PDB file of C-alpha atoms in Angstrom:
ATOM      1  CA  UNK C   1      30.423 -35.573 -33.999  1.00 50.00           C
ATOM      2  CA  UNK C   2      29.521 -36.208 -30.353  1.00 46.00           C
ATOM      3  CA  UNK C   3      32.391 -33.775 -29.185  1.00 47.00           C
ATOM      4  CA  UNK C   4      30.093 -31.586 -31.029  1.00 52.00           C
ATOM      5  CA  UNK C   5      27.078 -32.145 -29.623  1.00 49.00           C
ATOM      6  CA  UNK C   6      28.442 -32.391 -26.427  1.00 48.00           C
ATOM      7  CA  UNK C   7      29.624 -29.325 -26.301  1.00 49.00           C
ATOM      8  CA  UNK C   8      26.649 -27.528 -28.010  1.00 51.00           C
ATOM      9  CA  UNK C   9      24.572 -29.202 -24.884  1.00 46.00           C
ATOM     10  CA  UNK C  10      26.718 -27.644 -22.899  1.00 46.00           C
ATOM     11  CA  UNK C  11      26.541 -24.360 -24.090  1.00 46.00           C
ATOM     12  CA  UNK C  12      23.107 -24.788 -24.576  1.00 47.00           C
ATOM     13  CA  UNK C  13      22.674 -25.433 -20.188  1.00 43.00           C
ATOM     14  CA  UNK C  14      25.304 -22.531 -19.495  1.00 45.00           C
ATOM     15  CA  UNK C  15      22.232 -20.342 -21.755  1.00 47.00           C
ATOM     16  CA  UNK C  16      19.623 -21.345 -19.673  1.00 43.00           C
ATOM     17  CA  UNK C  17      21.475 -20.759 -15.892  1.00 40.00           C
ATOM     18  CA  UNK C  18      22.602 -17.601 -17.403  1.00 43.00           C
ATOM     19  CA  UNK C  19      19.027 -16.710 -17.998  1.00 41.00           C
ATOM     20  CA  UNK C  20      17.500 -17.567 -15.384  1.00 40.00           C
ATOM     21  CA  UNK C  21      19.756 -16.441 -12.870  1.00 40.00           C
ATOM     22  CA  UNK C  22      19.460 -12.936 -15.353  1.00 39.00           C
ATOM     23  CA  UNK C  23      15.628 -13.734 -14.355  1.00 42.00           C
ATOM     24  CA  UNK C  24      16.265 -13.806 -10.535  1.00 49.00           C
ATOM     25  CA  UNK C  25      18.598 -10.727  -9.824  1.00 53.00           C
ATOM     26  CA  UNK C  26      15.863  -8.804 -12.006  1.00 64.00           C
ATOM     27  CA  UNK C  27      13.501  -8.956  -8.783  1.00 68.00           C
ATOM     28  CA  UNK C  28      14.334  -6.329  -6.304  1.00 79.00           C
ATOM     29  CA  UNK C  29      11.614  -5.030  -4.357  1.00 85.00           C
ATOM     30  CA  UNK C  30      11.466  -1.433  -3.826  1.00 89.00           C
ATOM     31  CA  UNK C  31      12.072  -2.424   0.259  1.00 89.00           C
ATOM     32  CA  UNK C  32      12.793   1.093   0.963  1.00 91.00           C
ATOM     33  CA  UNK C  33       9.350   2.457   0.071  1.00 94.00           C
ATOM     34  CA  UNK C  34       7.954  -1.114   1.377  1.00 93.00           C
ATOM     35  CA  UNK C  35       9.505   0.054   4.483  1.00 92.00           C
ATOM     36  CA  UNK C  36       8.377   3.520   4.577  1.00 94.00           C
ATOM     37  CA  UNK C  37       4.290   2.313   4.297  1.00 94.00           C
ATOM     38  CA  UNK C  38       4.822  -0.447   6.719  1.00 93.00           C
ATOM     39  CA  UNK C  39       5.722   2.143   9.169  1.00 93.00           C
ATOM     40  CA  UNK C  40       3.000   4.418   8.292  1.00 94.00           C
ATOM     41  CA  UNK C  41       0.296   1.593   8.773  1.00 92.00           C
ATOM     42  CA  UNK C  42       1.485   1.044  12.005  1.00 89.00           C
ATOM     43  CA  UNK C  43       2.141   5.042  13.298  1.00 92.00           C
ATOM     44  CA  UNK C  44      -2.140   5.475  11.524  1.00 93.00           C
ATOM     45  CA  UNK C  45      -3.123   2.302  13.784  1.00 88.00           C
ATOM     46  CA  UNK C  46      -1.357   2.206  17.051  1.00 88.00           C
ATOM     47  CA  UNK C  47      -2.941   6.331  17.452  1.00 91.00           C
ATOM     48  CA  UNK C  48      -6.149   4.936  16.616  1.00 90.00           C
ATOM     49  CA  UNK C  49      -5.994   2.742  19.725  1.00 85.00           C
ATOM     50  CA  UNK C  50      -4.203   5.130  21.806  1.00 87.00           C
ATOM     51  CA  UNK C  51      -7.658   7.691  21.177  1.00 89.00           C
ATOM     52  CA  UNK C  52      -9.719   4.590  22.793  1.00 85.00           C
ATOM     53  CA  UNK C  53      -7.533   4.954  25.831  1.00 83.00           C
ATOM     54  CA  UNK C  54      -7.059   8.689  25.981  1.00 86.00           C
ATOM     55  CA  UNK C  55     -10.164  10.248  23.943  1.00 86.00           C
ATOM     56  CA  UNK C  56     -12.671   9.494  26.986  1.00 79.00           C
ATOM     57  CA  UNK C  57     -14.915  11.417  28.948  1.00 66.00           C
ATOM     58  CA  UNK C  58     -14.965   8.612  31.883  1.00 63.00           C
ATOM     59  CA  UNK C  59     -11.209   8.737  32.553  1.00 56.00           C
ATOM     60  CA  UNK C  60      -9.726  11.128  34.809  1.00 51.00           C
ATOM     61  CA  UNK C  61      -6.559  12.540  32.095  1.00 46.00           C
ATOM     62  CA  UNK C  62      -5.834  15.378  34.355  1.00 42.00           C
ATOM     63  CA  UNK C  63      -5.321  13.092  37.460  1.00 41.00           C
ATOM     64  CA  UNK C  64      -3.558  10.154  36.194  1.00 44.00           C
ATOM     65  CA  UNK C  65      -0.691   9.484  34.176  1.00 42.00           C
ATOM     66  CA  UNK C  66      -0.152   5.933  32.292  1.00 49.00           C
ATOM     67  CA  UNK C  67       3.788   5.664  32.725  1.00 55.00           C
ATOM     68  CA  UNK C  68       6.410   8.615  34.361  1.00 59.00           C
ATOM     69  CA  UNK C  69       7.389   9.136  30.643  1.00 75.00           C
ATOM     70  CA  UNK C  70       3.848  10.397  29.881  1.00 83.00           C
ATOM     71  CA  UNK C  71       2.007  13.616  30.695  1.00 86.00           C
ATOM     72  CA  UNK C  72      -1.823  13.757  29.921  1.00 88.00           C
ATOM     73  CA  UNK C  73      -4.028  17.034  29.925  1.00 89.00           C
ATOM     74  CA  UNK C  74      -7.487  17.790  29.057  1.00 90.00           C
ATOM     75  CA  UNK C  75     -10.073  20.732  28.795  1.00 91.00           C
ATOM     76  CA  UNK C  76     -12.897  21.766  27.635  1.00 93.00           C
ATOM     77  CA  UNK C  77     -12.701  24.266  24.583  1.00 92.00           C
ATOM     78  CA  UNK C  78     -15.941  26.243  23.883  1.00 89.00           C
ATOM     79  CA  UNK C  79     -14.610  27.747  21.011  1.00 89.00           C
ATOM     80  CA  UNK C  80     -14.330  24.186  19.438  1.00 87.00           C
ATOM     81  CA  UNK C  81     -17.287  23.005  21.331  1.00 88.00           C
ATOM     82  CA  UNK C  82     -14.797  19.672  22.005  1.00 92.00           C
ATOM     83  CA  UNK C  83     -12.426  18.074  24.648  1.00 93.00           C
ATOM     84  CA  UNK C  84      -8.683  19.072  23.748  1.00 93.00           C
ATOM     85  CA  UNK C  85      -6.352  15.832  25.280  1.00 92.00           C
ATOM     86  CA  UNK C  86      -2.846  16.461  24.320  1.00 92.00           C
ATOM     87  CA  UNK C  87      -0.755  13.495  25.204  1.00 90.00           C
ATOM     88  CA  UNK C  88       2.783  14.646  25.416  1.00 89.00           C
ATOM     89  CA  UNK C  89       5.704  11.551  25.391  1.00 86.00           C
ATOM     90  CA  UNK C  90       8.608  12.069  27.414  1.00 82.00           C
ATOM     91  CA  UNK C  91      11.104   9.785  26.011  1.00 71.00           C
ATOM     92  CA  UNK C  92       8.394   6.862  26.152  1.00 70.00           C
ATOM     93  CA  UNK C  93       9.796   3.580  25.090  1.00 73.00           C
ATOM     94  CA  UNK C  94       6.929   0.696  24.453  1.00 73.00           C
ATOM     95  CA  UNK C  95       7.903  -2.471  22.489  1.00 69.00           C
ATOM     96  CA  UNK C  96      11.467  -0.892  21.462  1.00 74.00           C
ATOM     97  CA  UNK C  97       9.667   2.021  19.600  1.00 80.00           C
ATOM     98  CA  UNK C  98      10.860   5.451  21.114  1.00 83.00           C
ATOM     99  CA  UNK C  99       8.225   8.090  21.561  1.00 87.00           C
ATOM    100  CA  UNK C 100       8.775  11.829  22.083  1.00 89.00           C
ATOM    101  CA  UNK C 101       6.803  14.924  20.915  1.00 90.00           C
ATOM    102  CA  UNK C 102       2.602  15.478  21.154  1.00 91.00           C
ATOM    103  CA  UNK C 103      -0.192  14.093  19.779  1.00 95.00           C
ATOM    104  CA  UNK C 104      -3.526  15.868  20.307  1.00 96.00           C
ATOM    105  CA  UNK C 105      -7.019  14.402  20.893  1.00 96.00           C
ATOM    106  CA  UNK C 106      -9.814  17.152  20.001  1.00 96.00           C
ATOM    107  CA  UNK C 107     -13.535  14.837  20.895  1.00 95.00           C
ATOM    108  CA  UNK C 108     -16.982  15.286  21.682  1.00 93.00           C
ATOM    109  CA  UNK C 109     -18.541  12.853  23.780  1.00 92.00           C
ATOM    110  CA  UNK C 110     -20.098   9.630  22.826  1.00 91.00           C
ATOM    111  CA  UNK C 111     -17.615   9.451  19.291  1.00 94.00           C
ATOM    112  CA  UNK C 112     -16.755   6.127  20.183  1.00 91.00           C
ATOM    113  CA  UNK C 113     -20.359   4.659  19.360  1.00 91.00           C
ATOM    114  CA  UNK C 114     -21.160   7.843  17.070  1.00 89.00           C
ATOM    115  CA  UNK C 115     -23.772   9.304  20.218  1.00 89.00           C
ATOM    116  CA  UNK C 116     -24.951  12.885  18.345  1.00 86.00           C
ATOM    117  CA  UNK C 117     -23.115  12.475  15.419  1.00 88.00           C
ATOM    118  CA  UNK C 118     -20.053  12.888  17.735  1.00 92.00           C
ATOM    119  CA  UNK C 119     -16.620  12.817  16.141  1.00 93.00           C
ATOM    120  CA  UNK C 120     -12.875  12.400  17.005  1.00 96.00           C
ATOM    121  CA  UNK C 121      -9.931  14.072  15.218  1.00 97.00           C
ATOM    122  CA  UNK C 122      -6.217  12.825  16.059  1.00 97.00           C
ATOM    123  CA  UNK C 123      -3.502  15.740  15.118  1.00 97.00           C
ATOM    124  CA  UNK C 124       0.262  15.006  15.362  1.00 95.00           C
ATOM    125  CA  UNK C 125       2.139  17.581  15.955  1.00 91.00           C
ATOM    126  CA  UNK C 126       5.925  17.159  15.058  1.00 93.00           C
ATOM    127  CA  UNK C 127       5.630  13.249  16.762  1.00 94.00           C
ATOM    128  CA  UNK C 128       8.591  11.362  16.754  1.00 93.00           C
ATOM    129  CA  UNK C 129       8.118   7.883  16.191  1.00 91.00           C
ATOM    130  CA  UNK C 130      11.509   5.389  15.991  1.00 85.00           C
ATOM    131  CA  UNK C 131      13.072   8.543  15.417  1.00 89.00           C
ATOM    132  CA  UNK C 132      10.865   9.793  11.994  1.00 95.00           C
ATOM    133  CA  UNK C 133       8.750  12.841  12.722  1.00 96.00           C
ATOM    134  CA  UNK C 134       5.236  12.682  11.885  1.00 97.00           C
ATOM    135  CA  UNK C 135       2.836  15.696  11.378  1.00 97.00           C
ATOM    136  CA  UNK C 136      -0.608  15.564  10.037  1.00 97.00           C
ATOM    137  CA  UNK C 137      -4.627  14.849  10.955  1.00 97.00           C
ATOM    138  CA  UNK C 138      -6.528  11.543  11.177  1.00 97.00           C
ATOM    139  CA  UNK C 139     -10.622  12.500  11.325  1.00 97.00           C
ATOM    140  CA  UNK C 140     -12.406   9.635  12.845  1.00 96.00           C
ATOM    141  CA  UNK C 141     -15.790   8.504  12.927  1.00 95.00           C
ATOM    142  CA  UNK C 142     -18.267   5.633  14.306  1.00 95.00           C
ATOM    143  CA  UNK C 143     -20.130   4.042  11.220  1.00 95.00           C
ATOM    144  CA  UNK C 144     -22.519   1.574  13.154  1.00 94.00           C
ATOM    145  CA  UNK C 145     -21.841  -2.527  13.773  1.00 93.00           C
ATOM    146  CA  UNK C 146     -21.115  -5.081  11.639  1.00 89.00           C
ATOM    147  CA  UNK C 147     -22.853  -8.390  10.872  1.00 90.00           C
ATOM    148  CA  UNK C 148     -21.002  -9.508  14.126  1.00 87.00           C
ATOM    149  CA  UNK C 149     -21.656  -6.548  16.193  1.00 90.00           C
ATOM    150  CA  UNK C 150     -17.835  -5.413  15.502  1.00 90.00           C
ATOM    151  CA  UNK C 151     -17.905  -1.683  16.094  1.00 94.00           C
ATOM    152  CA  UNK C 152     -16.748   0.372  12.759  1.00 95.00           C
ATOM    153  CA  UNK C 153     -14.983   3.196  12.003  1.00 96.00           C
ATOM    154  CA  UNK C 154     -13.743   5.401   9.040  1.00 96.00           C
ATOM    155  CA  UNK C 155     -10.557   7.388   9.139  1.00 97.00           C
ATOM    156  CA  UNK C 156      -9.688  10.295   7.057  1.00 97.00           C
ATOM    157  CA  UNK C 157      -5.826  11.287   6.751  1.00 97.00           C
ATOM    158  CA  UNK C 158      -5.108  14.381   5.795  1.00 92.00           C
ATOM    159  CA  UNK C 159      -1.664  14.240   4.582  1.00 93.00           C
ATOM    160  CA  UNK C 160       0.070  12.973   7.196  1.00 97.00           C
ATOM    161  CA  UNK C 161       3.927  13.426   6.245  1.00 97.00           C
ATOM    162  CA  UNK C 162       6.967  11.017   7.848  1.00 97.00           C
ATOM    163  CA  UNK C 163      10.452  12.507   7.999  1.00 97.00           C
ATOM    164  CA  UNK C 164      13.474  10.635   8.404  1.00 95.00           C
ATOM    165  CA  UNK C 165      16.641  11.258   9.512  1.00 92.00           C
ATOM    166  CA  UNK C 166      17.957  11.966   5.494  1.00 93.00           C
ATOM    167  CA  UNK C 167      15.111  14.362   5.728  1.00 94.00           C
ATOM    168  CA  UNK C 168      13.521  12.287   2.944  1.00 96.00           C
ATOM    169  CA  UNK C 169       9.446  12.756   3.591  1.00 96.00           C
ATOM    170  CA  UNK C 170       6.951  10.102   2.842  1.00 97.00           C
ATOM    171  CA  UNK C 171       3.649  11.263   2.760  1.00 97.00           C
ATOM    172  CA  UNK C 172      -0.069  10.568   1.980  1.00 97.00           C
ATOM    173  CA  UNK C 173      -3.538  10.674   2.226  1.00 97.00           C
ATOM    174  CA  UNK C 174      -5.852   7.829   2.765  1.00 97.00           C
ATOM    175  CA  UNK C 175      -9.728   6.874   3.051  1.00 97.00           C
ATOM    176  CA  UNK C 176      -9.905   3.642   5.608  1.00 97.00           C
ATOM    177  CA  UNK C 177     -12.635   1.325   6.902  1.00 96.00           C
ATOM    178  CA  UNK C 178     -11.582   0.165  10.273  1.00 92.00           C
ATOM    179  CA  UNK C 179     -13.793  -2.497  12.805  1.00 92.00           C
ATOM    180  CA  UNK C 180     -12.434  -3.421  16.090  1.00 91.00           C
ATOM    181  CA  UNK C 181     -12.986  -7.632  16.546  1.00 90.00           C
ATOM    182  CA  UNK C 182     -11.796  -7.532  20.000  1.00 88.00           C
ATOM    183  CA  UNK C 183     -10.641  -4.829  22.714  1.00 84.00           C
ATOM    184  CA  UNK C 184     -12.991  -2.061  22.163  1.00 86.00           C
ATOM    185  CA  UNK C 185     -14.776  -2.139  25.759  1.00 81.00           C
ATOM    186  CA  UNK C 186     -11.544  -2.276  27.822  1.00 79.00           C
ATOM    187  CA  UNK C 187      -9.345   0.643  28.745  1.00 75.00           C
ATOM    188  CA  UNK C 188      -5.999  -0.774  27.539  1.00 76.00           C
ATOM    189  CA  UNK C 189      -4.896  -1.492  24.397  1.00 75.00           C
ATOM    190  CA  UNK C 190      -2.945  -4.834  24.938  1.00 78.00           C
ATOM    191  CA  UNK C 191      -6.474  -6.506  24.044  1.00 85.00           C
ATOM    192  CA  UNK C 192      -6.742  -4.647  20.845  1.00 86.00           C
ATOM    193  CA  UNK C 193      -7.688  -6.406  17.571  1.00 88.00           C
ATOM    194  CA  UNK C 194      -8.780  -4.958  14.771  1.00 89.00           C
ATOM    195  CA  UNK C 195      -9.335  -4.900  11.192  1.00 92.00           C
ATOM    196  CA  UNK C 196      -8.354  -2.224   8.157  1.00 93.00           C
ATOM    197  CA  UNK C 197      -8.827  -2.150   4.520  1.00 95.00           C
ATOM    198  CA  UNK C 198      -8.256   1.240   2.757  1.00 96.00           C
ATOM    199  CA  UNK C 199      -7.359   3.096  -0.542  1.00 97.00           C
ATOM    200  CA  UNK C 200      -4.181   5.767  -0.065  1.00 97.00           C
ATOM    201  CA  UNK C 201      -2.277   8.060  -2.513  1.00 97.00           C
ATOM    202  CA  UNK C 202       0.561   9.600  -1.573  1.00 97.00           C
ATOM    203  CA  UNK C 203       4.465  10.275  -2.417  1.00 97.00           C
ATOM    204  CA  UNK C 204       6.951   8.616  -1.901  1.00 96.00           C
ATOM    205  CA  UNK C 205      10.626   9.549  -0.540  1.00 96.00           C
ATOM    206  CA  UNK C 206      11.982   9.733  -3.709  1.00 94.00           C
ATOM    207  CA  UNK C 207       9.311  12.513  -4.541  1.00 95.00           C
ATOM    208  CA  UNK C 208       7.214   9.840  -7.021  1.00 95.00           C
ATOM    209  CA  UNK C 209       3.176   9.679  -6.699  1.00 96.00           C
ATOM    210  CA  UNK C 210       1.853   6.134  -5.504  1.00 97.00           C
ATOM    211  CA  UNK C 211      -1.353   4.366  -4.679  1.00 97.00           C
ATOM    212  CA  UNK C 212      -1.568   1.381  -2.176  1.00 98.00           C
ATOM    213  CA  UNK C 213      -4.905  -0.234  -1.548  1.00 98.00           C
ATOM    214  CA  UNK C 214      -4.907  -2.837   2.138  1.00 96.00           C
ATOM    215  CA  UNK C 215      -7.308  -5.579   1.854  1.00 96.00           C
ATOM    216  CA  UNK C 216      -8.573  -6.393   5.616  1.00 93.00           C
ATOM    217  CA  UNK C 217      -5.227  -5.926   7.526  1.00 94.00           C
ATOM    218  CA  UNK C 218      -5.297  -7.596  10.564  1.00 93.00           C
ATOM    219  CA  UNK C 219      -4.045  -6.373  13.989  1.00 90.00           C
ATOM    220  CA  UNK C 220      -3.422  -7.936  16.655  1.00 88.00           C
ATOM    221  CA  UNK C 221      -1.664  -6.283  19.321  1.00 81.00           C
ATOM    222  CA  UNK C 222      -2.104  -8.850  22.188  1.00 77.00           C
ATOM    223  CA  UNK C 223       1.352  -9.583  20.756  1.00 75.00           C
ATOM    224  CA  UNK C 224       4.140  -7.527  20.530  1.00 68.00           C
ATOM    225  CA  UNK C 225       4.966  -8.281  16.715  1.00 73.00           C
ATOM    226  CA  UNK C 226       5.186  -5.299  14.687  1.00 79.00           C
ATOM    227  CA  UNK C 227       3.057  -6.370  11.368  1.00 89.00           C
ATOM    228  CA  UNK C 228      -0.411  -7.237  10.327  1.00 92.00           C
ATOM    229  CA  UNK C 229      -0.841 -11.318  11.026  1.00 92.00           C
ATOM    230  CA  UNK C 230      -2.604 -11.322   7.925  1.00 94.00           C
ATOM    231  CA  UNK C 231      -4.326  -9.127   4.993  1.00 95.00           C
ATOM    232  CA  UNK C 232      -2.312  -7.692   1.511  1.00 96.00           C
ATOM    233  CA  UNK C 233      -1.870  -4.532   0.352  1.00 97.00           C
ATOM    234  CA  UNK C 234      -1.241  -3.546  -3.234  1.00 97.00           C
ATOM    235  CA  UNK C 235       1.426  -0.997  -4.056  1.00 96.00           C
ATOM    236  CA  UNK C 236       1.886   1.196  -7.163  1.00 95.00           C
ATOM    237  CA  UNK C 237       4.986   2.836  -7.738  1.00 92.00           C
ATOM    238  CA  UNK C 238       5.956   4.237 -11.091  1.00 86.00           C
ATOM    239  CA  UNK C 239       3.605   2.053 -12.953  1.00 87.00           C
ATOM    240  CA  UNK C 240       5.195  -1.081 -11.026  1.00 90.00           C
ATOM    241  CA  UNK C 241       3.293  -3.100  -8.521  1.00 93.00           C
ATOM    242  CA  UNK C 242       4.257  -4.931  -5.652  1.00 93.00           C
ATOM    243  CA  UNK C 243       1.713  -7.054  -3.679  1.00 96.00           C
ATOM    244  CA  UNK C 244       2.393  -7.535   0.571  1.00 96.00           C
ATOM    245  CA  UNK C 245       1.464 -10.690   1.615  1.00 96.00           C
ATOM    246  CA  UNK C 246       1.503 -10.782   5.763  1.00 94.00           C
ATOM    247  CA  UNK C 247       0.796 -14.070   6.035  1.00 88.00           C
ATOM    248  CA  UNK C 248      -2.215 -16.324   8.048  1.00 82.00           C
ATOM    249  CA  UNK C 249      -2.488 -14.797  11.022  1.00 82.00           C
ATOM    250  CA  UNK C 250       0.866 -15.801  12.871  1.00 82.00           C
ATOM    251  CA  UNK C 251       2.165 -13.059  14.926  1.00 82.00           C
ATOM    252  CA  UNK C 252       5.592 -12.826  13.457  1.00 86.00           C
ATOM    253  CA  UNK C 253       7.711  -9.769  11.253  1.00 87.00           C
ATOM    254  CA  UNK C 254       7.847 -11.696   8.287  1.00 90.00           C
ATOM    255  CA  UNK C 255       6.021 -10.874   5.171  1.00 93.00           C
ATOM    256  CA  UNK C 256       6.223 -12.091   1.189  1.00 94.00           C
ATOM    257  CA  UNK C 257       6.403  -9.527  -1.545  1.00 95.00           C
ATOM    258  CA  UNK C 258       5.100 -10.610  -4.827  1.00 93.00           C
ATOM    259  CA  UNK C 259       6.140  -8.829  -8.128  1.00 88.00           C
ATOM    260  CA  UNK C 260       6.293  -9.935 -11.971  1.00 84.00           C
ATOM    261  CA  UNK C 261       5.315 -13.614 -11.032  1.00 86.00           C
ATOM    262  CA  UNK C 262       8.285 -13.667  -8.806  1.00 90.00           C
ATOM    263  CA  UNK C 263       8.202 -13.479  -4.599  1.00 90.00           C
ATOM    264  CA  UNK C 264      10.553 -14.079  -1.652  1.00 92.00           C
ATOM    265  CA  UNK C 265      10.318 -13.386   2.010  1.00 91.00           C
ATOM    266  CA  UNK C 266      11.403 -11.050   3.978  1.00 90.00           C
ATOM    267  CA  UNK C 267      11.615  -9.526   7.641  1.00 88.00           C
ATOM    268  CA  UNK C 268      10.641  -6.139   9.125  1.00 84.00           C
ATOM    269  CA  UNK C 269      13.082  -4.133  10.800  1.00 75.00           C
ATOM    270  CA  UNK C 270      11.117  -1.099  12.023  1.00 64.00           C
ATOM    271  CA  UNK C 271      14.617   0.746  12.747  1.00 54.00           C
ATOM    272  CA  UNK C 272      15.126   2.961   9.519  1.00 49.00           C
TER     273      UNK C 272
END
């Protein structure tokens, strides 16, 4: 009799690790698509900056060049009643992230502080960024101070598409509320810190529609990490959810992913 029970114990325990170790191999992060809007965040807020260095009607473009790997031009266009800066990278390499292609800079003066309704519109034209090519527009526009005199910003992207080597394409289009917190009165971007939350729908590269809201994303790029220190975003891919967690403000690459009550951590590798 307690053979029996013994071994119906037993069997009992094997039931349960056999569940829940069923319960652990069922959580497997879509990483891949994780990956893809990582990289897109980061592509949408390191050309934001770049337009506070280049965009500028007191720096001399056509007389100065920021590293022998970069060529700067501007003009006036009356047709477009704007400045045309087109930025073209020469094999640039900054932080281990290899640059090549244009991006173009079409600005009236005074967009950074919204002087006469002045705006700012960022096209990339067949950019390669860690070897994905990225086409598309990002309208910008000054929307006044904060509560702590942060100077805001919203950015309209219009479909901006990433290719990949597999020729896979990730692309979307997304409304964004950005503020700078620190950085915005100096030239260079190593200063930068700034703030975005936004709501973006898009598809993904295996040609299914998604949504991702970011809640108050977090840059900081004094450092050379390549993530948000802190902020979320929620993903929604085929009716599944995922929730980024970047942490509480440490500069590192990790971040958690949260999904049907289950999480583990993880770390970026920007190289896809």
């Amino acid at each position: 009799m307690k053979l029996s029970i013994k071994i119906t114990f037993f069997v009992a325990v094997l039931a349960l690790i056999s569940v829940f170790s069923a319960c652990q191999k069922q959580f497997s992060p879509d990483l891949r698509f994780i990956q893809s809007q990582i990289l897109a965040d980061r592509i949408v807020g390191e050309v934001f900056t770049s337009a506070m260095q280049y965009a500028d009607n007191n720096f001399e473009f056509d007389k100065s060049s920021f590293s022998n790997s970069i060529e700067i031009n501007t003009y006036w266009s009356k047709s477009q009643r704007r400045f045309i800066t087109t930025v073209d990278f020469i094999s640039d390499i900054q932080n281990g992230i290899k640059r090549n292609g244009e991006i173009i800079y079409k600005w009236q003066k005074g967009w950074k502080l919204g002087l006469y309704n002045a705006k700012l519109q960022i096209v990339l034209k067949d950019f390669i960024y860690d070897n994905v090519r990225v086409n598309g527009k990002i309208n910008v526009q000054f929307t006044g101070f904060d509560d702590h005199q942060n100077p805001q910003f919203q950015l309209i992207v219009d479909n901006l598409s990433l290719k990949f080597n597999d020729n896979t394409k990730f692309s979307f289009s997304s409304n964004i509320h950005g503020a700078y917190l620190n950085g915005f009165y100096t030239l260079f971007p190593n200063d930068d810190r700034f703030t975005l939350s936004f709501k973006e729908k898009g598809i993904s590269r295996k040609g299914k529609s998604f949504i991702v809201v970011g809640h108050e994303l977090i840059y900081d790029f004094s450092k050379s990490n390549f993530l948000p220190v802190t902020g979320t975003e929620v993903m929604i891919l085929a009716n599944k959810q995922q929730v980024i967690n970047y942490g509480d403000g440490q500069a590192d690459d990790k971040f958690i992913v949260e999904s049907s009550n289950q999480s583990d951590e993880f770390i970026w590798k920007h190289h896809q």
